[in-house]
Amino acid sequence: MNNPLLELNSLPAFDRIEARHARPALEKVLAENRARLAELTAQPHPTFASLVIPVEELSYRLSRVWSPVAHLNAVANSTAMREAYNECVPLLTAYSSELGQNAALQAAYAHVLRHEGGALEPAQRKVVENALRDFRLAGVDLEPQQKARYCEVAQRLAQLATKFSENVLDAGRAYTRSVTDGAELAGLPANAVDRAAADAREAEQPGWLFKLDQPTYMTVMASAAGAQLRRDIYEAWITRASELGPSAGRFDNNPIIAEILPLRHELARLVGFGNFADYALATRMAKSSKQVLAFLDDLARRCLPAARQEFSDLEEFAGRKLNAWDMAYYSE
């Protein structure tokens, strides 16, 4: 197949990428990565140059093939691309778990740190140390049965995350706000009005049609003089994929959240953390969830007086009590 996803020496050819290209390209690069990893871990004396750099290049190559697929799935509104994306997610998740639990690769990285650590540049040493940390977070030291369970949980979490994002996207795409009275357009920039008119013509509706994408949301919140238009768009935006709002229950993410939370907790406990927050912080600057909460509490205590004063000033400027959908407009 003449697959544009495998043309890695130029920028992604988005105009030629189709859903049918996704799985063959991913399977090819994953197979080549696995073969190359077997060669790299067979080295008796791996070095930063002979091991770490090639592994980083494999990661880049995989990202280069997969990122255009992920991008098109997010923006193209294509059923075929969504199906191809969902078909590929389990392959990618399985490879990620396999890579993280590759004991031979972990041993090779440990060898590099042991024999070259003192001579490496700080950034190079950090790459190696982070890789060894990530092996532990992926369960490389677990017993076989626990490793298998880790992979099962990771696979399910990847599926749930994909469905969560799809529900948010679909809820936004399902909503439109029709305007037939030109007075409701007061304050909106010409380009936003022209786009709404074009969308109405495309939908064979009179007047103007506002969709629920982020540029439209931000423009209406900051510019629309009509409070009812701002309120409608705001409420639709903040209730996407929930049990509330104009599409209440249709794309509800609550059941997905209810499944994600215990699985995240189980994943964290498998690799030795008390909860998922501490597991997630293992790759971040903060050291514990307690430290994060203490920081946020301190930040709120310091900021709240100023925020209350600013809100009071804004209401004084507006000459009335303000709702959430008024804030951006009067601030602007």
mmCIF file with all atom_site columns, N, CA, C and O in Angstrom, residues 210-227:
data_model
loop_
_atom_site.group_PDB
_atom_site.id
_atom_site.type_symbol
_atom_site.label_atom_id
_atom_site.label_alt_id
_atom_site.label_comp_id
_atom_site.label_asym_id
_atom_site.label_entity_id
_atom_site.label_seq_id
_atom_site.pdbx_PDB_ins_code
_atom_site.Cartn_x
_atom_site.Cartn_y
_atom_site.Cartn_z
_atom_site.occupancy
_atom_site.B_iso_or_equiv
_atom_site.pdbx_formal_charge
_atom_site.auth_seq_id
_atom_site.auth_comp_id
_atom_site.auth_asym_id
_atom_site.auth_atom_id
_atom_site.pdbx_PDB_model_num
ATOM 1  N N  . PHE A 1 210 ? -25.351 28.767 15.489 1.00 0.00 ? 210 PHE A N  1
ATOM 2  C CA . PHE A 1 210 ? -24.123 28.738 16.269 1.00 0.00 ? 210 PHE A CA 1
ATOM 3  C C  . PHE A 1 210 ? -23.860 27.318 16.772 1.00 0.00 ? 210 PHE A C  1
ATOM 4  O O  . PHE A 1 210 ? -24.724 26.710 17.417 1.00 0.00 ? 210 PHE A O  1
ATOM 5  N N  . LYS A 1 211 ? -22.681 26.816 16.469 1.00 0.00 ? 211 LYS A N  1
ATOM 6  C CA . LYS A 1 211 ? -22.293 25.482 16.906 1.00 0.00 ? 211 LYS A CA 1
ATOM 7  C C  . LYS A 1 211 ? -21.507 25.575 18.215 1.00 0.00 ? 211 LYS A C  1
ATOM 8  O O  . LYS A 1 211 ? -21.148 26.669 18.662 1.00 0.00 ? 211 LYS A O  1
ATOM 9  N N  . LEU A 1 212 ? -21.215 24.417 18.793 1.00 0.00 ? 212 LEU A N  1
ATOM 10 C CA . LEU A 1 212 ? -20.606 24.409 20.125 1.00 0.00 ? 212 LEU A CA 1
ATOM 11 C C  . LEU A 1 212 ? -19.141 23.974 20.051 1.00 0.00 ? 212 LEU A C  1
ATOM 12 O O  . LEU A 1 212 ? -18.734 23.028 20.706 1.00 0.00 ? 212 LEU A O  1
ATOM 13 N N  . ASP A 1 213 ? -18.358 24.682 19.252 1.00 0.00 ? 213 ASP A N  1
ATOM 14 C CA . ASP A 1 213 ? -16.913 24.473 19.248 1.00 0.00 ? 213 ASP A CA 1
ATOM 15 C C  . ASP A 1 213 ? -16.264 25.550 20.101 1.00 0.00 ? 213 ASP A C  1
ATOM 16 O O  . ASP A 1 213 ? -16.898 26.559 20.439 1.00 0.00 ? 213 ASP A O  1
ATOM 17 N N  . GLN A 1 214 ? -15.014 25.355 20.450 1.00 0.00 ? 214 GLN A N  1
ATOM 18 C CA . GLN A 1 214 ? -14.369 26.287 21.380 1.00 0.00 ? 214 GLN A CA 1
ATOM 19 C C  . GLN A 1 214 ? -14.257 27.710 20.832 1.00 0.00 ? 214 GLN A C  1
ATOM 20 O O  . GLN A 1 214 ? -14.522 28.670 21.579 1.00 0.00 ? 214 GLN A O  1
ATOM 21 N N  . PRO A 1 215 ? -13.865 27.917 19.566 1.00 0.00 ? 215 PRO A N  1
ATOM 22 C CA . PRO A 1 215 ? -13.807 29.305 19.074 1.00 0.00 ? 215 PRO A CA 1
ATOM 23 C C  . PRO A 1 215 ? -15.154 30.024 19.168 1.00 0.00 ? 215 PRO A C  1
ATOM 24 O O  . PRO A 1 215 ? -15.215 31.200 19.542 1.00 0.00 ? 215 PRO A O  1
ATOM 25 N N  . THR A 1 216 ? -16.247 29.308 18.817 1.00 0.00 ? 216 THR A N  1
ATOM 26 C CA . THR A 1 216 ? -17.580 29.924 18.919 1.00 0.00 ? 216 THR A CA 1
ATOM 27 C C  . THR A 1 216 ? -17.914 30.231 20.368 1.00 0.00 ? 216 THR A C  1
ATOM 28 O O  . THR A 1 216 ? -18.402 31.329 20.693 1.00 0.00 ? 216 THR A O  1
ATOM 29 N N  . TYR A 1 217 ? -17.655 29.286 21.261 1.00 0.00 ? 217 TYR A N  1
ATOM 30 C CA . TYR A 1 217 ? -17.945 29.487 22.679 1.00 0.00 ? 217 TYR A CA 1
ATOM 31 C C  . TYR A 1 217 ? -17.220 30.720 23.217 1.00 0.00 ? 217 TYR A C  1
ATOM 32 O O  . TYR A 1 217 ? -17.831 31.584 23.861 1.00 0.00 ? 217 TYR A O  1
ATOM 33 N N  . MET A 1 218 ? -15.930 30.820 22.952 1.00 0.00 ? 218 MET A N  1
ATOM 34 C CA . MET A 1 218 ? -15.149 31.929 23.489 1.00 0.00 ? 218 MET A CA 1
ATOM 35 C C  . MET A 1 218 ? -15.600 33.259 22.895 1.00 0.00 ? 218 MET A C  1
ATOM 36 O O  . MET A 1 218 ? -15.661 34.284 23.595 1.00 0.00 ? 218 MET A O  1
ATOM 37 N N  . THR A 1 219 ? -15.924 33.253 21.604 1.00 0.00 ? 219 THR A N  1
ATOM 38 C CA . THR A 1 219 ? -16.368 34.487 20.951 1.00 0.00 ? 219 THR A CA 1
ATOM 39 C C  . THR A 1 219 ? -17.690 34.965 21.527 1.00 0.00 ? 219 THR A C  1
ATOM 40 O O  . THR A 1 219 ? -17.866 36.158 21.837 1.00 0.00 ? 219 THR A O  1
ATOM 41 N N  . VAL A 1 220 ? -18.646 34.063 21.679 1.00 0.00 ? 220 VAL A N  1
ATOM 42 C CA . VAL A 1 220 ? -19.951 34.436 22.224 1.00 0.00 ? 220 VAL A CA 1
ATOM 43 C C  . VAL A 1 220 ? -19.811 34.919 23.661 1.00 0.00 ? 220 VAL A C  1
ATOM 44 O O  . VAL A 1 220 ? -20.398 35.931 24.056 1.00 0.00 ? 220 VAL A O  1
ATOM 45 N N  . MET A 1 221 ? -19.044 34.211 24.475 1.00 0.00 ? 221 MET A N  1
ATOM 46 C CA . MET A 1 221 ? -18.885 34.592 25.882 1.00 0.00 ? 221 MET A CA 1
ATOM 47 C C  . MET A 1 221 ? -18.295 35.990 26.030 1.00 0.00 ? 221 MET A C  1
ATOM 48 O O  . MET A 1 221 ? -18.686 36.761 26.906 1.00 0.00 ? 221 MET A O  1
ATOM 49 N N  . ALA A 1 222 ? -17.345 36.323 25.163 1.00 0.00 ? 222 ALA A N  1
ATOM 50 C CA . ALA A 1 222 ? -16.633 37.602 25.307 1.00 0.00 ? 222 ALA A CA 1
ATOM 51 C C  . ALA A 1 222 ? -17.302 38.755 24.573 1.00 0.00 ? 222 ALA A C  1
ATOM 52 O O  . ALA A 1 222 ? -17.089 39.915 24.929 1.00 0.00 ? 222 ALA A O  1
ATOM 53 N N  . SER A 1 223 ? -18.134 38.442 23.545 1.00 0.00 ? 223 SER A N  1
ATOM 54 C CA . SER A 1 223 ? -18.581 39.516 22.653 1.00 0.00 ? 223 SER A CA 1
ATOM 55 C C  . SER A 1 223 ? -20.084 39.723 22.569 1.00 0.00 ? 223 SER A C  1
ATOM 56 O O  . SER A 1 223 ? -20.538 40.836 22.275 1.00 0.00 ? 223 SER A O  1
ATOM 57 N N  . ALA A 1 224 ? -20.869 38.671 22.766 1.00 0.00 ? 224 ALA A N  1
ATOM 58 C CA . ALA A 1 224 ? -22.311 38.786 22.540 1.00 0.00 ? 224 ALA A CA 1
ATOM 59 C C  . ALA A 1 224 ? -22.958 39.687 23.601 1.00 0.00 ? 224 ALA A C  1
ATOM 60 O O  . ALA A 1 224 ? -22.852 39.429 24.801 1.00 0.00 ? 224 ALA A O  1
ATOM 61 N N  . ALA A 1 225 ? -23.639 40.724 23.154 1.00 0.00 ? 225 ALA A N  1
ATOM 62 C CA . ALA A 1 225 ? -24.301 41.636 24.092 1.00 0.00 ? 225 ALA A CA 1
ATOM 63 C C  . ALA A 1 225 ? -25.550 41.004 24.702 1.00 0.00 ? 225 ALA A C  1
ATOM 64 O O  . ALA A 1 225 ? -25.942 41.357 25.819 1.00 0.00 ? 225 ALA A O  1
ATOM 65 N N  . GLY A 1 226 ? -26.164 40.080 23.980 1.00 0.00 ? 226 GLY A N  1
ATOM 66 C CA . GLY A 1 226 ? -27.390 39.444 24.465 1.00 0.00 ? 226 GLY A CA 1
ATOM 67 C C  . GLY A 1 226 ? -27.106 38.394 25.525 1.00 0.00 ? 226 GLY A C  1
ATOM 68 O O  . GLY A 1 226 ? -26.438 37.390 25.264 1.00 0.00 ? 226 GLY A O  1
ATOM 69 N N  . ALA A 1 227 ? -27.652 38.604 26.724 1.00 0.00 ? 227 ALA A N  1
ATOM 70 C CA . ALA A 1 227 ? -27.386 37.680 27.831 1.00 0.00 ? 227 ALA A CA 1
ATOM 71 C C  . ALA A 1 227 ? -27.969 36.296 27.579 1.00 0.00 ? 227 ALA A C  1
ATOM 72 O O  . ALA A 1 227 ? -27.394 35.287 28.005 1.00 0.00 ? 227 ALA A O  1
#
